[in-house]
Short mmCIF file of C-alpha atoms in Angstrom, two decimals:
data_model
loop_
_atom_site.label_atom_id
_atom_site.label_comp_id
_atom_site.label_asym_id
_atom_site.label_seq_id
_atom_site.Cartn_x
_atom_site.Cartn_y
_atom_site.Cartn_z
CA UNK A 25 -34.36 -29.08 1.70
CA UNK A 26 -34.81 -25.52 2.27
CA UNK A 27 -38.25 -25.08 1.21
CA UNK A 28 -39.32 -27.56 3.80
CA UNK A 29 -37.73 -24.88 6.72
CA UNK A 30 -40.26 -22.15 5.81
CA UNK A 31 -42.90 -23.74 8.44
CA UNK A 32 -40.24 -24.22 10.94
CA UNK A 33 -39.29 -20.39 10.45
CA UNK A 34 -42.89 -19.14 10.55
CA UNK A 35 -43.03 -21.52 13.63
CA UNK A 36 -39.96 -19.05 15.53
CA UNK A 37 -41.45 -16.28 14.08
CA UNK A 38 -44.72 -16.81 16.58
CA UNK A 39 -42.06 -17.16 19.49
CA UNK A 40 -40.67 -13.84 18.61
CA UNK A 41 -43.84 -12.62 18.84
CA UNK A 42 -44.15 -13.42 22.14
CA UNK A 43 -40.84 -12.81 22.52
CA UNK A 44 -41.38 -8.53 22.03
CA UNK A 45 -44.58 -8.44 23.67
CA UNK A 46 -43.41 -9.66 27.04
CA UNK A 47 -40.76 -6.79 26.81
CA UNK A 48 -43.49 -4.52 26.21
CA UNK A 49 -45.08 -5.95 29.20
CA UNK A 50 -42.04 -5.85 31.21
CA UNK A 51 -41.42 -2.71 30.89
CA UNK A 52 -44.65 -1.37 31.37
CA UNK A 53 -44.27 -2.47 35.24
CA UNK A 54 -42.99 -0.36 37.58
CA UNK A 55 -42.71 -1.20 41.50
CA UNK A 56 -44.04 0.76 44.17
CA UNK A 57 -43.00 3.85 45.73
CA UNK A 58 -42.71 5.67 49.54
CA UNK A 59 -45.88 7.72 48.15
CA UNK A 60 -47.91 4.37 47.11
CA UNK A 61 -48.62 1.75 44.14
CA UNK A 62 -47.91 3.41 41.11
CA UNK A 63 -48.70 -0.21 38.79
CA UNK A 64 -52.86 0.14 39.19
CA UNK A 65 -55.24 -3.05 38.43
CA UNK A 66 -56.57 -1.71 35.17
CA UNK A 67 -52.91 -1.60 33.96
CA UNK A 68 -52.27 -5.18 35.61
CA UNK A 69 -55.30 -6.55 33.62
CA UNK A 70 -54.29 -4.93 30.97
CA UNK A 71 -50.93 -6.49 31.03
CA UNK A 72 -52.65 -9.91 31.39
CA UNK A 73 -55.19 -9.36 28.54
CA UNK A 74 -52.36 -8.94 26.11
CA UNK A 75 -50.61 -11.30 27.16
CA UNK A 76 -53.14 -14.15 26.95
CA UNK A 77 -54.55 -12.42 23.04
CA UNK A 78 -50.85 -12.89 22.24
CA UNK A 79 -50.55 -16.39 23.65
CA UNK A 80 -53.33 -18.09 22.69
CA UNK A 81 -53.38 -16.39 19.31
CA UNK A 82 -49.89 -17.87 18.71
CA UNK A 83 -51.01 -21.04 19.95
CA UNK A 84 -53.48 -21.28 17.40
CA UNK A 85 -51.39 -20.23 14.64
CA UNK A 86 -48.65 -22.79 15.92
CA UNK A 87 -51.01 -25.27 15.66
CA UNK A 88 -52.36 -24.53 11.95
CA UNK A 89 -48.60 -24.01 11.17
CA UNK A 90 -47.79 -27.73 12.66
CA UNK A 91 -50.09 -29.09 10.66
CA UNK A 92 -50.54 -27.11 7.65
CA UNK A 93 -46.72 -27.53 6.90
CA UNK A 94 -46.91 -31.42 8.38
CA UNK A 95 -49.27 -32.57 5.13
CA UNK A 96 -47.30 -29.88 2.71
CA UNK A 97 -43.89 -31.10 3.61
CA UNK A 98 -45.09 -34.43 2.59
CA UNK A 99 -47.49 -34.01 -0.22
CA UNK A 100 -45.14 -31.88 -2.27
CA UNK A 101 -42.10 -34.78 -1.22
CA UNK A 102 -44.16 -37.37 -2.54
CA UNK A 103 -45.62 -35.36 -5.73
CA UNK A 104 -41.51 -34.38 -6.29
CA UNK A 105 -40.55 -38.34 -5.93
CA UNK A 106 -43.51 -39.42 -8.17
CA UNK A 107 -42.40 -37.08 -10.89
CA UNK A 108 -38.80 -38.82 -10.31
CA UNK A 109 -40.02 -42.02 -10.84
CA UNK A 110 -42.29 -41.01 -14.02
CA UNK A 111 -39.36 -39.41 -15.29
CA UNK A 112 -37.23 -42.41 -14.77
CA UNK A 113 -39.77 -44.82 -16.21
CA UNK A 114 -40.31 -42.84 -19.69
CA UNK A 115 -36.78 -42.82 -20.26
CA UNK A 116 -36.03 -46.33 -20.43
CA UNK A 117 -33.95 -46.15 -16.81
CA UNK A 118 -35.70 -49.14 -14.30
CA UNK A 119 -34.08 -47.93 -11.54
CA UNK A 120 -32.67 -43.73 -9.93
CA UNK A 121 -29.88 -42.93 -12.81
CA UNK A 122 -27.47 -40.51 -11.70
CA UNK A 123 -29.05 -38.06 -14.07
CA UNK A 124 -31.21 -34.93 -12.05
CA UNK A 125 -34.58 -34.41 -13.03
CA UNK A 126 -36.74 -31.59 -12.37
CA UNK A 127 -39.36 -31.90 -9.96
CA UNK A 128 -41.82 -31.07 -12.42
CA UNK A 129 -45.48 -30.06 -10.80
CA UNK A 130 -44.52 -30.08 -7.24
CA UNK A 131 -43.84 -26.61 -7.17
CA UNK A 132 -47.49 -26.38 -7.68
CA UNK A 133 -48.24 -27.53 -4.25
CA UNK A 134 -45.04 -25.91 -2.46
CA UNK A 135 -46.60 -22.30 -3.87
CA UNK A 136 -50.10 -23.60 -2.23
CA UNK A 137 -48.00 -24.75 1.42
CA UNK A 138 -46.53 -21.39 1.37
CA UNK A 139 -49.75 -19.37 1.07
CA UNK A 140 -51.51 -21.54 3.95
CA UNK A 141 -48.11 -20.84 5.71
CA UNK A 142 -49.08 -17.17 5.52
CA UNK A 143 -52.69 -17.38 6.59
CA UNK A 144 -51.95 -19.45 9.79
CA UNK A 145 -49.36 -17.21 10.58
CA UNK A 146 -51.76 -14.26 10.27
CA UNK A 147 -53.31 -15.71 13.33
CA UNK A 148 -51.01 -15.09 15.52
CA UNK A 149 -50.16 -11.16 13.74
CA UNK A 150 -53.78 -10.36 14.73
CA UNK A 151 -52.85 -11.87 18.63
CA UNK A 152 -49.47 -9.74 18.41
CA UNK A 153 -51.30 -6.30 17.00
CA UNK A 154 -54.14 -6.54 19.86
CA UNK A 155 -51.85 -7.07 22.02
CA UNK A 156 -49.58 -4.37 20.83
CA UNK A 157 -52.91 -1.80 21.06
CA UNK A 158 -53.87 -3.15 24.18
CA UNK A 159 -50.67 -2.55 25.97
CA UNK A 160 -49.97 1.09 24.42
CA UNK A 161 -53.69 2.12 26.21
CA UNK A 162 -53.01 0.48 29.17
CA UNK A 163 -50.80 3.47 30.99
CA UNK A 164 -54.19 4.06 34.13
CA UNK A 165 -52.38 5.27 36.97
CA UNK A 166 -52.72 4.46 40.81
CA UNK A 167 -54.45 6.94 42.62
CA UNK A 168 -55.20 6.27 46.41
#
């Protein structure tokens, strides 16, 4: 059971992403003054450019994370009950004895899940570190 939460925890993980760059954001913005706009359009745009390289970079790695631990969840379920049933079959048993038996190969394809689990993820780390050099440029101010 808990190796089929690691694409549901990589999932959050692109949420928290988010999460710290709207902070960033927020607290990047500053309101206006009696002596004028301090918060200038490059820095706006800025703001907005990180926040969409973020976003849609997380979208796509959500995406490739849905489905990439959709078909591994599965595969390495069904490769794990296979093995069961081979195991139950060669020892004389015709139906599930109480006995445990090893999952035998299917660790094979949870190793393979995990590392396509790291590369969609990566996705949305290169979204999070543009945005993250985008917003620490992005101090242009105001001057009318």
């Amino acid at each position: 059971v808990i190796k089929n939460l690691v694409a549901i925890i990589m999932a959050g993980v692109l949420g928290i992403y988010g999460l710290i760059v709207s902070i960033i954001i927020s607290g990047g913005i500053s309101s206006p003054t009696e002596n004028g706009n301090t918060y200038s359009q490059y820095t706006g745009w800025a703001h907005f450019a990180a926040g969409i390289s973020c976003g849609l970079c997380c979208l796509a790695a959500g995406g490739a994370t849905g489905v990439a631990g959709d078909v591994g969840i599965r595969s390495t379920g069904l490769r794990a009950e296979l093995n069961h049933a081979k195991a139950n079959a060669f020892a004389g048993g015709g139906g599930r004895g109480g006995d445990i038996v090893d999952e035998g190969d299917a660790g094979k394809l949870y190793i393979g899940q995990v590392t396509i689990l790291s590369f969609s993820g990566a996705i949305g780390l290169y979204g999070f570190i543009v945005a993250l050099i985008i917003t620490s440029s992005s101090t242009y101010p105001c001057e009318y």
